[in-house]
Each structure stands twice: as C-alpha cells, then as structure tokens.
PDB file of C-alpha atoms in Angstrom:
ATOM      1  CA  MET A   3      -0.060  -0.133   0.295  1.00 69.00           C
ATOM      2  CA  ARG A   4       1.496   3.381  -1.116  1.00 84.00           C
ATOM      3  CA  ASP A   5       1.636   6.516   1.255  1.00 90.00           C
ATOM      4  CA  PRO A   6      -2.182   7.596   1.521  1.00 90.00           C
ATOM      5  CA  TYR A   7      -1.368  11.401   0.991  1.00 91.00           C
ATOM      6  CA  SER A   8       0.423  10.438  -2.252  1.00 89.00           C
ATOM      7  CA  VAL A   9      -2.659   7.987  -3.241  1.00 89.00           C
ATOM      8  CA  LEU A  10      -5.262  10.743  -2.800  1.00 90.00           C
ATOM      9  CA  GLY A  11      -2.850  13.301  -4.190  1.00 91.00           C
ATOM     10  CA  VAL A  12      -3.120  15.493  -1.118  1.00 89.00           C
ATOM     11  CA  GLY A  13      -0.465  17.008   1.035  1.00 90.00           C
ATOM     12  CA  LYS A  14       0.187  16.353   4.675  1.00 89.00           C
ATOM     13  CA  SER A  15      -1.754  19.910   5.662  1.00 89.00           C
ATOM     14  CA  ALA A  16      -4.694  19.297   3.746  1.00 89.00           C
ATOM     15  CA  ASP A  17      -7.801  19.545   5.668  1.00 91.00           C
ATOM     16  CA  GLU A  18     -10.579  17.073   6.342  1.00 89.00           C
ATOM     17  CA  ALA A  19     -12.839  19.171   3.493  1.00 89.00           C
ATOM     18  CA  GLU A  20      -9.924  18.477   0.909  1.00 89.00           C
ATOM     19  CA  ILE A  21      -8.978  14.895   1.753  1.00 90.00           C
ATOM     20  CA  LYS A  22     -13.056  14.110   1.441  1.00 88.00           C
ATOM     21  CA  ARG A  23     -13.172  16.066  -1.979  1.00 88.00           C
ATOM     22  CA  ALA A  24      -9.949  14.116  -3.341  1.00 90.00           C
ATOM     23  CA  TYR A  25     -11.698  10.832  -2.299  1.00 88.00           C
ATOM     24  CA  ARG A  26     -15.038  11.621  -3.912  1.00 85.00           C
ATOM     25  CA  LYS A  27     -13.271  12.658  -7.126  1.00 88.00           C
ATOM     26  CA  LEU A  28     -11.112   9.445  -7.263  1.00 88.00           C
ATOM     27  CA  ALA A  29     -13.789   6.759  -6.182  1.00 82.00           C
ATOM     28  CA  LYS A  30     -16.188   8.307  -9.122  1.00 83.00           C
ATOM     29  CA  LYS A  31     -13.247   8.173 -11.427  1.00 86.00           C
ATOM     30  CA  TYR A  32     -11.997   4.516 -10.465  1.00 84.00           C
ATOM     31  CA  HIS A  33     -15.714   3.109  -9.563  1.00 82.00           C
ATOM     32  CA  PRO A  34     -16.032  -0.348 -11.218  1.00 75.00           C
ATOM     33  CA  ASP A  35     -19.382   0.523 -12.474  1.00 73.00           C
ATOM     34  CA  GLN A  36     -17.706   3.090 -14.713  1.00 77.00           C
ATOM     35  CA  ASN A  37     -14.787   0.804 -15.690  1.00 80.00           C
ATOM     36  CA  ALA A  38     -16.011  -2.283 -16.874  1.00 75.00           C
ATOM     37  CA  ASP A  39     -13.064  -2.424 -19.364  1.00 80.00           C
ATOM     38  CA  ASN A  40     -10.482  -1.716 -17.213  1.00 83.00           C
ATOM     39  CA  PRO A  41      -9.528  -4.673 -14.566  1.00 77.00           C
ATOM     40  CA  SER A  42      -6.780  -2.221 -12.842  1.00 82.00           C
ATOM     41  CA  ALA A  43      -9.725   0.139 -11.507  1.00 82.00           C
ATOM     42  CA  LYS A  44     -11.031  -2.053  -9.112  1.00 80.00           C
ATOM     43  CA  GLU A  45      -7.459  -2.724  -7.584  1.00 82.00           C
ATOM     44  CA  ARG A  46      -7.342   1.436  -7.839  1.00 85.00           C
ATOM     45  CA  PHE A  47     -10.572   1.967  -6.366  1.00 83.00           C
ATOM     46  CA  ALA A  48      -9.751  -0.318  -3.411  1.00 82.00           C
ATOM     47  CA  GLU A  49      -6.377   1.468  -2.853  1.00 86.00           C
ATOM     48  CA  VAL A  50      -8.325   4.778  -2.738  1.00 83.00           C
ATOM     49  CA  GLY A  51     -10.892   3.498  -0.161  1.00 84.00           C
ATOM     50  CA  GLN A  52      -8.049   2.165   2.037  1.00 86.00           C
ATOM     51  CA  ALA A  53      -6.200   5.835   1.949  1.00 87.00           C
ATOM     52  CA  TYR A  54      -9.496   7.421   2.998  1.00 88.00           C
ATOM     53  CA  GLU A  55      -9.916   4.929   6.017  1.00 85.00           C
ATOM     54  CA  ILE A  56      -6.831   6.288   7.278  1.00 89.00           C
ATOM     55  CA  LEU A  57      -6.828   9.832   6.368  1.00 91.00           C
ATOM     56  CA  GLY A  58     -10.579  10.355   6.680  1.00 87.00           C
ATOM     57  CA  ASP A  59     -10.524   9.331  10.305  1.00 88.00           C
ATOM     58  CA  LYS A  60      -8.809  11.727  13.025  1.00 88.00           C
ATOM     59  CA  GLU A  61      -7.133   9.121  14.860  1.00 88.00           C
ATOM     60  CA  LYS A  62      -5.736   7.060  12.630  1.00 89.00           C
ATOM     61  CA  ARG A  63      -4.622  10.033  10.515  1.00 91.00           C
ATOM     62  CA  ALA A  64      -2.695  11.153  13.675  1.00 91.00           C
ATOM     63  CA  GLN A  65      -1.259   7.534  14.171  1.00 89.00           C
ATOM     64  CA  PHE A  66       0.240   7.250  10.965  1.00 89.00           C
ATOM     65  CA  ASP A  67       1.608  10.667  11.066  1.00 90.00           C
ATOM     66  CA  ARG A  68       3.160   9.556  13.953  1.00 87.00           C
ATOM     67  CA  GLY A  69       4.566   6.809  12.526  1.00 87.00           C
ATOM     68  CA  GLU A  70       2.548   4.060  14.627  1.00 85.00           C
ATOM     69  CA  ILE A  71       0.905   2.405  12.007  1.00 88.00           C
ATOM     70  CA  ASP A  72       1.282   2.007   8.160  1.00 86.00           C
ATOM     71  CA  ALA A  73      -0.575   2.514   5.215  1.00 82.00           C
ATOM     72  CA  ASP A  74      -2.456  -0.494   5.591  1.00 81.00           C
ATOM     73  CA  GLY A  75      -3.518   0.781   9.189  1.00 79.00           C
ATOM     74  CA  LYS A  76      -1.258  -2.048  10.891  1.00 82.00           C
ATOM     75  CA  PRO A  77       0.944  -1.233  13.858  1.00 83.00           C
ATOM     76  CA  ARG A  78       4.454  -0.576  12.736  1.00 76.00           C
ATOM     77  CA  PHE A  79       7.257  -2.463  14.390  1.00 60.00           C
ATOM     78  CA  GLN A  80       9.106  -0.485  17.341  1.00 54.00           C
ATOM     79  CA  ALA A  81      12.468  -1.709  17.905  1.00 50.00           C
ATOM     80  CA  HIS A  82      13.211  -2.068  21.269  1.00 48.00           C
ATOM     81  CA  GLY A  83      16.876  -3.800  23.204  1.00 47.00           C
ATOM     82  CA  PHE A  84      18.978  -3.020  20.049  1.00 45.00           C
ATOM     83  CA  GLU A  85      20.679   0.167  21.689  1.00 45.00           C
ATOM     84  CA  GLY A  86      24.370   0.422  21.586  1.00 44.00           C
ATOM     85  CA  PHE A  87      24.713  -2.182  18.467  1.00 46.00           C
ATOM     86  CA  SER A  88      25.314  -0.669  15.372  1.00 44.00           C
ATOM     87  CA  ASP A  89      23.492  -2.132  12.061  1.00 44.00           C
ATOM     88  CA  SER A  90      27.362  -4.059  11.337  1.00 43.00           C
ATOM     89  CA  ASP A  91      27.081  -5.598  14.784  1.00 46.00           C
ATOM     90  CA  ILE A  92      23.595  -6.597  14.076  1.00 41.00           C
ATOM     91  CA  PHE A  93      23.927  -8.705  11.094  1.00 41.00           C
ATOM     92  CA  ARG A  94      27.873 -10.066  11.996  1.00 44.00           C
ATOM     93  CA  ASN A  95      26.120 -11.566  14.860  1.00 45.00           C
ATOM     94  CA  ALA A  96      23.380 -13.126  12.846  1.00 42.00           C
ATOM     95  CA  ARG A  97      25.688 -14.396  10.371  1.00 41.00           C
ATOM     96  CA  SER A  98      27.544 -15.856  13.129  1.00 43.00           C
ATOM     97  CA  GLY A  99      24.860 -17.666  14.628  1.00 42.00           C
ATOM     98  CA  ARG A 100      25.287 -15.692  18.214  1.00 43.00           C
ATOM     99  CA  GLY A 101      22.308 -14.189  19.717  1.00 42.00           C
ATOM    100  CA  PHE A 102      22.590 -10.655  21.350  1.00 40.00           C
ATOM    101  CA  GLY A 103      22.672 -11.684  24.806  1.00 41.00           C
ATOM    102  CA  GLY A 104      26.309 -12.492  24.662  1.00 42.00           C
ATOM    103  CA  GLY A 105      25.751 -16.571  23.981  1.00 40.00           C
ATOM    104  CA  GLY A 106      25.754 -18.354  20.456  1.00 40.00           C
ATOM    105  CA  ALA A 107      22.749 -19.693  18.592  1.00 38.00           C
ATOM    106  CA  GLY A 108      21.226 -21.440  21.423  1.00 39.00           C
ATOM    107  CA  GLY A 109      21.900 -18.459  23.811  1.00 39.00           C
ATOM    108  CA  GLN A 110      18.765 -16.787  26.013  1.00 38.00           C
ATOM    109  CA  ALA A 111      18.118 -13.864  23.705  1.00 39.00           C
ATOM    110  CA  GLY A 112      17.953 -16.039  20.468  1.00 39.00           C
ATOM    111  CA  GLY A 113      19.401 -15.563  17.214  1.00 39.00           C
ATOM    112  CA  PHE A 114      18.610 -13.163  14.548  1.00 35.00           C
ATOM    113  CA  ASP A 115      16.465 -15.278  12.628  1.00 41.00           C
ATOM    114  CA  ASP A 116      14.135 -16.184  15.955  1.00 44.00           C
ATOM    115  CA  ILE A 117      14.062 -12.222  16.062  1.00 35.00           C
ATOM    116  CA  LEU A 118      12.578 -12.110  12.785  1.00 35.00           C
ATOM    117  CA  ASN A 119      10.482 -14.883  13.240  1.00 44.00           C
ATOM    118  CA  ASP A 120       8.789 -13.367  16.372  1.00 43.00           C
ATOM    119  CA  ILE A 121       8.483  -9.886  14.383  1.00 36.00           C
ATOM    120  CA  LEU A 122       7.016 -11.793  11.232  1.00 39.00           C
ATOM    121  CA  GLY A 123       4.935 -14.176  13.311  1.00 44.00           C
ATOM    122  CA  GLY A 124       2.653 -11.006  13.560  1.00 43.00           C
ATOM    123  CA  PHE A 125       2.348 -10.461  10.069  1.00 39.00           C
ATOM    124  CA  GLY A 126       1.828 -14.559   9.378  1.00 43.00           C
ATOM    125  CA  GLY A 127       5.191 -14.381   7.802  1.00 43.00           C
ATOM    126  CA  ARG A 128       8.821 -16.676   8.114  1.00 41.00           C
ATOM    127  CA  SER A 129      11.883 -15.885   8.149  1.00 38.00           C
ATOM    128  CA  ARG A 130      14.358 -16.298   5.105  1.00 39.00           C
ATOM    129  CA  GLY A 131      15.495 -19.818   6.804  1.00 39.00           C
ATOM    130  CA  ALA A 132      12.108 -20.872   7.132  1.00 38.00           C
ATOM    131  CA  GLY A 133      11.503 -21.381   3.415  1.00 39.00           C
ATOM    132  CA  THR A 134      12.205 -19.964   0.024  1.00 37.00           C
ATOM    133  CA  GLY A 135      11.133 -16.568  -1.465  1.00 38.00           C
ATOM    134  CA  GLY A 136      12.466 -14.163   1.220  1.00 39.00           C
ATOM    135  CA  PHE A 137      11.636 -10.739   1.788  1.00 36.00           C
ATOM    136  CA  GLY A 138      10.881 -10.004  -1.960  1.00 38.00           C
ATOM    137  CA  ALA A 139       7.774  -9.147  -3.060  1.00 36.00           C
ATOM    138  CA  GLY A 140       6.771 -12.543  -3.878  1.00 38.00           C
ATOM    139  CA  GLY A 141       7.931 -14.208  -0.771  1.00 38.00           C
ATOM    140  CA  PRO A 142       6.287 -14.732   2.399  1.00 36.00           C
ATOM    141  CA  GLY A 143       8.267 -12.015   3.849  1.00 38.00           C
ATOM    142  CA  PHE A 144       7.073  -8.372   4.837  1.00 36.00           C
ATOM    143  CA  ALA A 145       6.174  -7.762   1.628  1.00 37.00           C
ATOM    144  CA  GLY A 146       3.575 -10.956   0.985  1.00 37.00           C
ATOM    145  CA  ALA A 147       2.079  -9.982   4.608  1.00 38.00           C
ATOM    146  CA  ARG A 148       1.036  -6.282   3.587  1.00 40.00           C
ATOM    147  CA  GLY A 149      -0.029  -7.002   0.249  1.00 42.00           C
ATOM    148  CA  GLY A 150      -3.420  -8.459   1.130  1.00 46.00           C
ATOM    149  CA  GLY A 151      -4.383  -5.367   3.308  1.00 52.00           C
ATOM    150  CA  GLY A 152      -6.060  -7.404   5.904  1.00 72.00           C
ATOM    151  CA  ARG A 153      -9.407  -9.195   6.002  1.00 86.00           C
ATOM    152  CA  PRO A 154     -11.992  -7.917   3.067  1.00 89.00           C
ATOM    153  CA  ARG A 155     -14.624  -6.027   5.048  1.00 90.00           C
ATOM    154  CA  ARG A 156     -17.957  -4.907   3.522  1.00 91.00           C
ATOM    155  CA  GLY A 157     -18.407  -1.338   3.378  1.00 88.00           C
ATOM    156  CA  ALA A 158     -20.551   1.106   5.529  1.00 90.00           C
ATOM    157  CA  ASP A 159     -24.271   1.354   4.331  1.00 91.00           C
ATOM    158  CA  ALA A 160     -24.806   5.203   2.996  1.00 90.00           C
ATOM    159  CA  GLN A 161     -27.923   7.381   3.868  1.00 92.00           C
ATOM    160  CA  VAL A 162     -29.214   9.324   1.217  1.00 92.00           C
ATOM    161  CA  THR A 163     -32.121  11.696   0.768  1.00 92.00           C
ATOM    162  CA  ALA A 164     -34.278  12.219  -2.462  1.00 93.00           C
ATOM    163  CA  ARG A 165     -36.770  14.959  -2.873  1.00 94.00           C
ATOM    164  CA  VAL A 166     -39.364  13.949  -4.964  1.00 95.00           C
ATOM    165  CA  THR A 167     -42.275  15.811  -6.701  1.00 96.00           C
ATOM    166  CA  LEU A 168     -45.977  14.508  -7.056  1.00 96.00           C
ATOM    167  CA  GLU A 169     -45.169  14.958 -11.211  1.00 95.00           C
ATOM    168  CA  GLN A 170     -42.075  12.586 -10.854  1.00 95.00           C
ATOM    169  CA  LEU A 171     -44.259   9.769  -9.116  1.00 94.00           C
ATOM    170  CA  VAL A 172     -47.087  10.252 -11.857  1.00 95.00           C
ATOM    171  CA  HIS A 173     -45.161  10.758 -14.798  1.00 94.00           C
ATOM    172  CA  GLU A 174     -41.485   9.873 -14.614  1.00 94.00           C
ATOM    173  CA  HIS A 175     -41.262   6.885 -12.136  1.00 93.00           C
ATOM    174  CA  LYS A 176     -37.735   7.979 -11.192  1.00 94.00           C
ATOM    175  CA  VAL A 177     -35.747  10.611  -9.460  1.00 95.00           C
ATOM    176  CA  ARG A 178     -31.870  11.313  -9.877  1.00 93.00           C
ATOM    177  CA  VAL A 179     -29.650  11.225  -6.669  1.00 92.00           C
ATOM    178  CA  ALA A 180     -26.133  11.993  -6.141  1.00 89.00           C
ATOM    179  CA  LEU A 181     -24.271   9.393  -4.176  1.00 87.00           C
ATOM    180  CA  PRO A 182     -21.154   9.149  -1.709  1.00 78.00           C
ATOM    181  CA  SER A 183     -19.004   8.364  -4.414  1.00 78.00           C
ATOM    182  CA  GLY A 184     -19.973  11.230  -6.352  1.00 80.00           C
ATOM    183  CA  LYS A 185     -21.988   9.198  -8.963  1.00 85.00           C
ATOM    184  CA  SER A 186     -25.339  10.464  -9.753  1.00 90.00           C
ATOM    185  CA  VAL A 187     -27.908   7.342 -10.748  1.00 93.00           C
ATOM    186  CA  ASP A 188     -31.523   7.595 -11.576  1.00 95.00           C
ATOM    187  CA  VAL A 189     -33.339   5.647  -8.831  1.00 95.00           C
ATOM    188  CA  LYS A 190     -36.773   3.743 -10.152  1.00 95.00           C
ATOM    189  CA  LEU A 191     -39.780   4.643  -7.895  1.00 95.00           C
ATOM    190  CA  PRO A 192     -41.753   1.690  -7.489  1.00 93.00           C
ATOM    191  CA  GLU A 193     -45.876   2.189  -7.970  1.00 92.00           C
ATOM    192  CA  GLY A 194     -47.276   3.360  -4.595  1.00 92.00           C
ATOM    193  CA  THR A 195     -44.252   4.910  -3.514  1.00 94.00           C
ATOM    194  CA  VAL A 196     -45.189   7.154  -0.183  1.00 93.00           C
ATOM    195  CA  ASP A 197     -43.468   9.624   2.029  1.00 93.00           C
ATOM    196  CA  GLY A 198     -40.556   8.212   3.505  1.00 93.00           C
ATOM    197  CA  GLU A 199     -40.288   5.048   2.298  1.00 94.00           C
ATOM    198  CA  LYS A 200     -36.909   3.841   1.797  1.00 95.00           C
ATOM    199  CA  ILE A 201     -35.293   2.252  -1.418  1.00 96.00           C
ATOM    200  CA  ARG A 202     -31.942  -0.066  -1.064  1.00 95.00           C
ATOM    201  CA  LEU A 203     -29.414   0.405  -4.040  1.00 94.00           C
ATOM    202  CA  ARG A 204     -27.062  -2.517  -3.740  1.00 93.00           C
ATOM    203  CA  GLY A 205     -23.270  -1.800  -3.739  1.00 91.00           C
ATOM    204  CA  GLN A 206     -23.565   1.645  -4.066  1.00 91.00           C
ATOM    205  CA  GLY A 207     -22.474   2.499  -0.575  1.00 89.00           C
ATOM    206  CA  HIS A 208     -19.294   3.247   0.924  1.00 88.00           C
ATOM    207  CA  PRO A 209     -16.392   1.285  -0.625  1.00 88.00           C
ATOM    208  CA  GLY A 210     -15.314  -2.202   1.360  1.00 87.00           C
ATOM    209  CA  GLU A 211     -11.835  -2.632   2.789  1.00 87.00           C
ATOM    210  CA  ALA A 212      -8.937  -4.645   1.330  1.00 85.00           C
ATOM    211  CA  GLY A 213     -11.265  -5.738  -1.597  1.00 85.00           C
ATOM    212  CA  GLY A 214     -14.228  -6.255   0.407  1.00 89.00           C
ATOM    213  CA  GLU A 215     -17.813  -5.567  -1.385  1.00 90.00           C
ATOM    214  CA  ALA A 216     -19.391  -2.328  -1.056  1.00 89.00           C
ATOM    215  CA  GLY A 217     -22.166  -1.115   1.159  1.00 91.00           C
ATOM    216  CA  ASP A 218     -25.401  -0.249   0.234  1.00 92.00           C
ATOM    217  CA  ALA A 219     -27.014   2.976  -0.568  1.00 92.00           C
ATOM    218  CA  ILE A 220     -30.338   3.551   1.736  1.00 94.00           C
ATOM    219  CA  VAL A 221     -32.431   6.166  -0.371  1.00 95.00           C
ATOM    220  CA  GLU A 222     -35.210   7.891   1.626  1.00 95.00           C
ATOM    221  CA  ILE A 223     -37.971   9.399  -0.162  1.00 95.00           C
ATOM    222  CA  HIS A 224     -39.280  12.868   0.875  1.00 95.00           C
ATOM    223  CA  LEU A 225     -42.109  14.164  -1.063  1.00 95.00           C
ATOM    224  CA  ALA A 226     -41.879  17.794  -2.118  1.00 95.00           C
ATOM    225  CA  ARG A 227     -44.620  20.296  -0.828  1.00 94.00           C
ATOM    226  CA  HIS A 228     -46.964  21.104  -4.116  1.00 96.00           C
ATOM    227  CA  PRO A 229     -48.346  24.352  -4.395  1.00 95.00           C
ATOM    228  CA  VAL A 230     -51.958  23.336  -5.207  1.00 95.00           C
ATOM    229  CA  PHE A 231     -52.188  19.389  -4.176  1.00 97.00           C
ATOM    230  CA  THR A 232     -52.148  17.716  -0.890  1.00 96.00           C
ATOM    231  CA  PRO A 233     -51.254  13.663  -0.808  1.00 95.00           C
ATOM    232  CA  ILE A 234     -53.667  11.701   1.044  1.00 95.00           C
ATOM    233  CA  GLY A 235     -52.627   8.410   0.579  1.00 92.00           C
ATOM    234  CA  ASP A 236     -53.143   7.918  -2.964  1.00 95.00           C
ATOM    235  CA  ASP A 237     -55.715  10.648  -3.222  1.00 97.00           C
ATOM    236  CA  LEU A 238     -54.777  13.672  -3.966  1.00 97.00           C
ATOM    237  CA  LYS A 239     -56.737  16.786  -1.999  1.00 97.00           C
ATOM    238  CA  LEU A 240     -57.537  20.381  -3.826  1.00 96.00           C
ATOM    239  CA  ASP A 241     -59.044  23.246  -2.293  1.00 95.00           C
ATOM    240  CA  LEU A 242     -60.958  25.228  -5.380  1.00 95.00           C
ATOM    241  CA  PRO A 243     -62.069  28.661  -4.409  1.00 95.00           C
ATOM    242  CA  ILE A 244     -65.270  29.747  -6.164  1.00 95.00           C
ATOM    243  CA  THR A 245     -67.242  33.008  -6.585  1.00 94.00           C
ATOM    244  CA  LEU A 246     -70.490  33.355  -4.511  1.00 93.00           C
ATOM    245  CA  TYR A 247     -72.496  32.954  -8.154  1.00 93.00           C
ATOM    246  CA  GLU A 248     -70.842  30.467  -8.887  1.00 95.00           C
ATOM    247  CA  ALA A 249     -72.159  28.561  -6.087  1.00 94.00           C
ATOM    248  CA  VAL A 250     -75.756  29.464  -6.307  1.00 94.00           C
ATOM    249  CA  LEU A 251     -76.250  29.382 -10.193  1.00 95.00           C
ATOM    250  CA  GLY A 252     -73.839  26.883 -10.904  1.00 95.00           C
ATOM    251  CA  GLU A 253     -71.330  26.647 -13.306  1.00 95.00           C
ATOM    252  CA  LYS A 254     -68.405  24.851 -15.254  1.00 96.00           C
ATOM    253  CA  VAL A 255     -64.772  25.719 -14.000  1.00 96.00           C
ATOM    254  CA  ARG A 256     -61.193  24.531 -14.902  1.00 95.00           C
ATOM    255  CA  VAL A 257     -59.549  22.505 -12.666  1.00 96.00           C
ATOM    256  CA  PRO A 258     -55.748  21.446 -12.430  1.00 96.00           C
ATOM    257  CA  THR A 259     -54.713  17.969 -12.265  1.00 97.00           C
ATOM    258  CA  LEU A 260     -51.475  16.231 -12.406  1.00 96.00           C
ATOM    259  CA  ASP A 261     -52.198  15.120 -16.279  1.00 96.00           C
ATOM    260  CA  GLY A 262     -53.521  18.814 -17.041  1.00 95.00           C
ATOM    261  CA  ALA A 263     -56.712  20.842 -16.552  1.00 96.00           C
ATOM    262  CA  VAL A 264     -60.174  19.763 -16.969  1.00 96.00           C
ATOM    263  CA  ASN A 265     -63.595  21.028 -16.739  1.00 96.00           C
ATOM    264  CA  LEU A 266     -65.878  20.798 -13.684  1.00 96.00           C
ATOM    265  CA  THR A 267     -69.320  21.074 -13.372  1.00 96.00           C
ATOM    266  CA  ILE A 268     -70.936  22.501  -9.827  1.00 95.00           C
ATOM    267  CA  GLN A 269     -74.044  22.044  -9.390  1.00 94.00           C
ATOM    268  CA  PRO A 270     -76.523  25.046  -8.287  1.00 95.00           C
ATOM    269  CA  ASN A 271     -76.659  25.484  -4.535  1.00 92.00           C
ATOM    270  CA  ALA A 272     -72.991  24.257  -3.840  1.00 93.00           C
ATOM    271  CA  ARG A 273     -71.879  24.172  -0.537  1.00 89.00           C
ATOM    272  CA  THR A 274     -68.729  25.436   0.637  1.00 86.00           C
ATOM    273  CA  ALA A 275     -66.391  22.436   1.594  1.00 81.00           C
ATOM    274  CA  LYS A 276     -68.650  20.204  -0.545  1.00 89.00           C
ATOM    275  CA  THR A 277     -66.142  17.582  -2.168  1.00 94.00           C
ATOM    276  CA  MET A 278     -66.347  16.437  -5.715  1.00 95.00           C
ATOM    277  CA  ARG A 279     -63.801  13.309  -6.553  1.00 96.00           C
ATOM    278  CA  LEU A 280     -62.211  13.103  -9.821  1.00 97.00           C
ATOM    279  CA  LYS A 281     -61.514   9.391 -10.875  1.00 97.00           C
ATOM    280  CA  GLY A 282     -58.164   8.150 -11.373  1.00 96.00           C
ATOM    281  CA  LYS A 283     -56.488  11.761 -10.892  1.00 97.00           C
ATOM    282  CA  GLY A 284     -54.671  10.929  -8.144  1.00 96.00           C
ATOM    283  CA  LEU A 285     -51.247   9.122  -7.145  1.00 96.00           C
ATOM    284  CA  PRO A 286     -50.329   5.937  -8.260  1.00 95.00           C
ATOM    285  CA  ASN A 287     -50.643   2.987  -6.128  1.00 94.00           C
ATOM    286  CA  LYS A 288     -48.987  -0.533  -5.453  1.00 91.00           C
ATOM    287  CA  SER A 289     -52.133  -2.445  -7.619  1.00 91.00           C
ATOM    288  CA  GLY A 290     -50.999  -0.298 -10.505  1.00 90.00           C
ATOM    289  CA  GLY A 291     -53.723   1.613 -10.101  1.00 94.00           C
ATOM    290  CA  ARG A 292     -54.418   5.510  -9.266  1.00 96.00           C
ATOM    291  CA  GLY A 293     -56.205   7.352  -6.546  1.00 96.00           C
ATOM    292  CA  ASP A 294     -58.394  10.326  -7.112  1.00 97.00           C
ATOM    293  CA  LEU A 295     -58.574  13.808  -6.975  1.00 98.00           C
ATOM    294  CA  LEU A 296     -60.904  15.213  -4.100  1.00 97.00           C
ATOM    295  CA  VAL A 297     -62.301  18.662  -5.004  1.00 97.00           C
ATOM    296  CA  ALA A 298     -63.428  20.729  -1.976  1.00 96.00           C
ATOM    297  CA  LEU A 299     -65.244  23.638  -2.868  1.00 96.00           C
ATOM    298  CA  ARG A 300     -64.437  27.094  -1.045  1.00 94.00           C
ATOM    299  CA  ILE A 301     -66.691  30.284  -1.503  1.00 94.00           C
ATOM    300  CA  VAL A 302     -64.596  33.256  -1.963  1.00 93.00           C
ATOM    301  CA  LEU A 303     -65.947  36.710  -1.538  1.00 91.00           C
ATOM    302  CA  PRO A 304     -64.816  39.832  -3.332  1.00 89.00           C
ATOM    303  CA  GLU A 305     -61.499  41.067  -1.790  1.00 85.00           C
ATOM    304  CA  GLN A 306     -62.807  44.896  -1.515  1.00 84.00           C
ATOM    305  CA  GLY A 307     -66.586  45.247  -0.120  1.00 81.00           C
ATOM    306  CA  ASP A 308     -69.280  45.740  -2.439  1.00 86.00           C
ATOM    307  CA  GLU A 309     -72.285  48.016  -1.196  1.00 89.00           C
ATOM    308  CA  GLU A 310     -75.102  46.437  -3.530  1.00 90.00           C
ATOM    309  CA  LEU A 311     -73.998  43.041  -2.200  1.00 91.00           C
ATOM    310  CA  GLU A 312     -74.207  44.058   1.184  1.00 91.00           C
ATOM    311  CA  ALA A 313     -77.599  45.607   0.590  1.00 93.00           C
ATOM    312  CA  LEU A 314     -78.789  42.536  -1.343  1.00 92.00           C
ATOM    313  CA  MET A 315     -77.548  40.567   2.050  1.00 91.00           C
ATOM    314  CA  ARG A 316     -79.587  43.067   4.444  1.00 93.00           C
ATOM    315  CA  ALA A 317     -82.727  42.729   2.576  1.00 94.00           C
ATOM    316  CA  TRP A 318     -82.226  38.726   2.225  1.00 90.00           C
ATOM    317  CA  LYS A 319     -81.658  38.556   5.925  1.00 91.00           C
ATOM    318  CA  GLU A 320     -85.097  40.313   6.411  1.00 92.00           C
ATOM    319  CA  LEU A 321     -86.911  38.644   3.816  1.00 93.00           C
ATOM    320  CA  ARG A 322     -85.346  34.951   3.421  1.00 90.00           C
ATOM    321  CA  PRO A 323     -83.538  34.225   6.705  1.00 91.00           C
ATOM    322  CA  TYR A 324     -82.181  30.455   6.987  1.00 85.00           C
ATOM    323  CA  ARG A 325     -80.357  28.194  10.086  1.00 86.00           C
ATOM    324  CA  PRO A 326     -76.957  27.052   8.230  1.00 82.00           C
ATOM    325  CA  ARG A 327     -76.198  25.636  12.048  1.00 82.00           C
ATOM    326  CA  GLY A 328     -78.010  22.945  13.505  1.00 82.00           C
ATOM    327  CA  PRO A 329     -79.406  22.585  17.543  1.00 85.00           C
ATOM    328  CA  GLU A 330     -76.125  21.255  18.372  1.00 84.00           C
ATOM    329  CA  PHE A 331     -74.319  24.761  17.812  1.00 81.00           C
ATOM    330  CA  ASN A 332     -77.066  26.724  20.200  1.00 72.00           C
TER     331      ASN A 332
END
C-alpha cells in the first residue's frame, strides 16, 4: 500500500474537506461500475478507499503521521533492546549465529532469525531460513504480509435523501440522486411510493476494505410540497376557490390536475367544503392503478367590500332568513 497522501494526491497539511473532496473525485473516477473494461480500476478503487480509511479518520491519521501505523492501518514494529548495537554488529551476530545476549545460537536472547520470526509472526510471515522466497515481492516476508491489506470487510451503508415531486411520481417514475462516491444515478420509484419510503441500492454505498464488497445506498424518499395538491394516501386533495354566484347558480370551471386541466361542473346551490371526486386523477398505488382527486369547494367573496352585495344581503336577511347551523350549536 502506497502512502495514503500520495494515493489521494493531497499534502500532509490538507484539511478534512480537502481530503474528502479528493476521495470523492477518485472514487468516482475508479468506481468499477464506470470501468468495466479496465481491470486495474478495481484495485485502484480499493487503494483509494484504504487511503481514505486512514486519512478520513482523525485518530488513524494522527497515528499514521506519528509513524505508529502503516498505510494499511497495521501497527509498525518498534524495535527495543537494540540500543548500543550498530547495524554491522547486528548482521555480524546474525551471520555468526550468535544471539544478542552474548551467547551462541542457543543463547537466552535467541538468534537474529528467531527475532525475525517473532516479528514476522505477527504478520503471518516467515524468516529467510524458514523457506524460499525471502523478503521479495513474491515471498512470504513483509511484502507478502502487507500485500493482502488485511481481511476483506464490507463497506458501510450510505444514507441518501431524495426529494421527489408529485409529477415525478405520476409521469417520470424515477428520481436522480447523488451518491457518496460522487456518482449520480436514476432511482426507479416503485408504484405506490409514499413519503418516507426507503429504497435500497445494492453495492452503491461506501467502498469496502481490502477488496471487500461495497455497502448499500439507502435512499429515503421525501415528497416535495406542492403548491396546489395535498397527498392523502394515494388520493390528492385540492381546495377550489369559487365565487358566490358560481355556488348559487352553478357553473363549469377549469380544475388543475397532474395530467392537465379539466372542466368540472358545479351544481347550483353548492356549499362550501362540498367535496367532488375526480376518478383516477390521484397518485399511483401499489395495485397499479391511481387514486382520486378530491376537490373541496371554497366560496370566496370579493376582496373589496361591495355596497350592492351588502344591501342585497341585508334585504335577504329580512325577507329570506335561514339557519345553517343545527341545534347542537345553540
């Protein structure tokens, strides 16, 4: 594993935001879904994820900067007990088979190969005398132990919010979302999608570690507020303002729907809050059909006072009184 700063292309003074931007850019560039014809992209993608695993974590980054862990996140070996020995002394003793406690190969401190075996044992490796291959790239020594990057681990799931309009539910049946990797995808909206529903995108979450599979993206649907319609299950509610004379005399008025405006016939003597139903003009439901549009009439008087209307109402009150409220309001 290369130096994580080099992998992400950032300096050691980079802040968290700069590191995150670099990761998102490279993860998008090398994502396997976008590099089907590039076999090396998967390895590069894993390398970028491993680098961010170190630098994206404050504690791990500090440990790496202090030299306590390596680029794979593994503890570095801190040699103790070699004080007072030069490099030539160490290798001369190793060649002669003598230990560092003053004895021969069977001394208390053990030979140089024994110490190497202890070191390599923590990485699953062997000393030069234990088999062929030595410490080269293909051998079982340090390079071989570090090359695997540890046990593969699945990436974490990513939480994504998608704001969906009613028009998208009815006509487009999809919404475009941006994933943590920087990639944008179209998410299919199943029939009957409701506010708060969650849709799982397999393998679109955070990258795995050491070649492990990526997590999932959990897309939570939030229905955007509409200026006219209010969802009620798979039905839609619409408050329709009408004039006093439209309510008294009856009229045909234009009513908006998600499929375009239609004519609605208001019968004479219509009352405020009377609800009229337009079949199949609501939202898609899980059975493959659509709900209805519920149109609630709302009588609206002129914004400015009208003297003739007031005079008419005073005469009406005297000549045609009526009681709109029942005895329960007494």
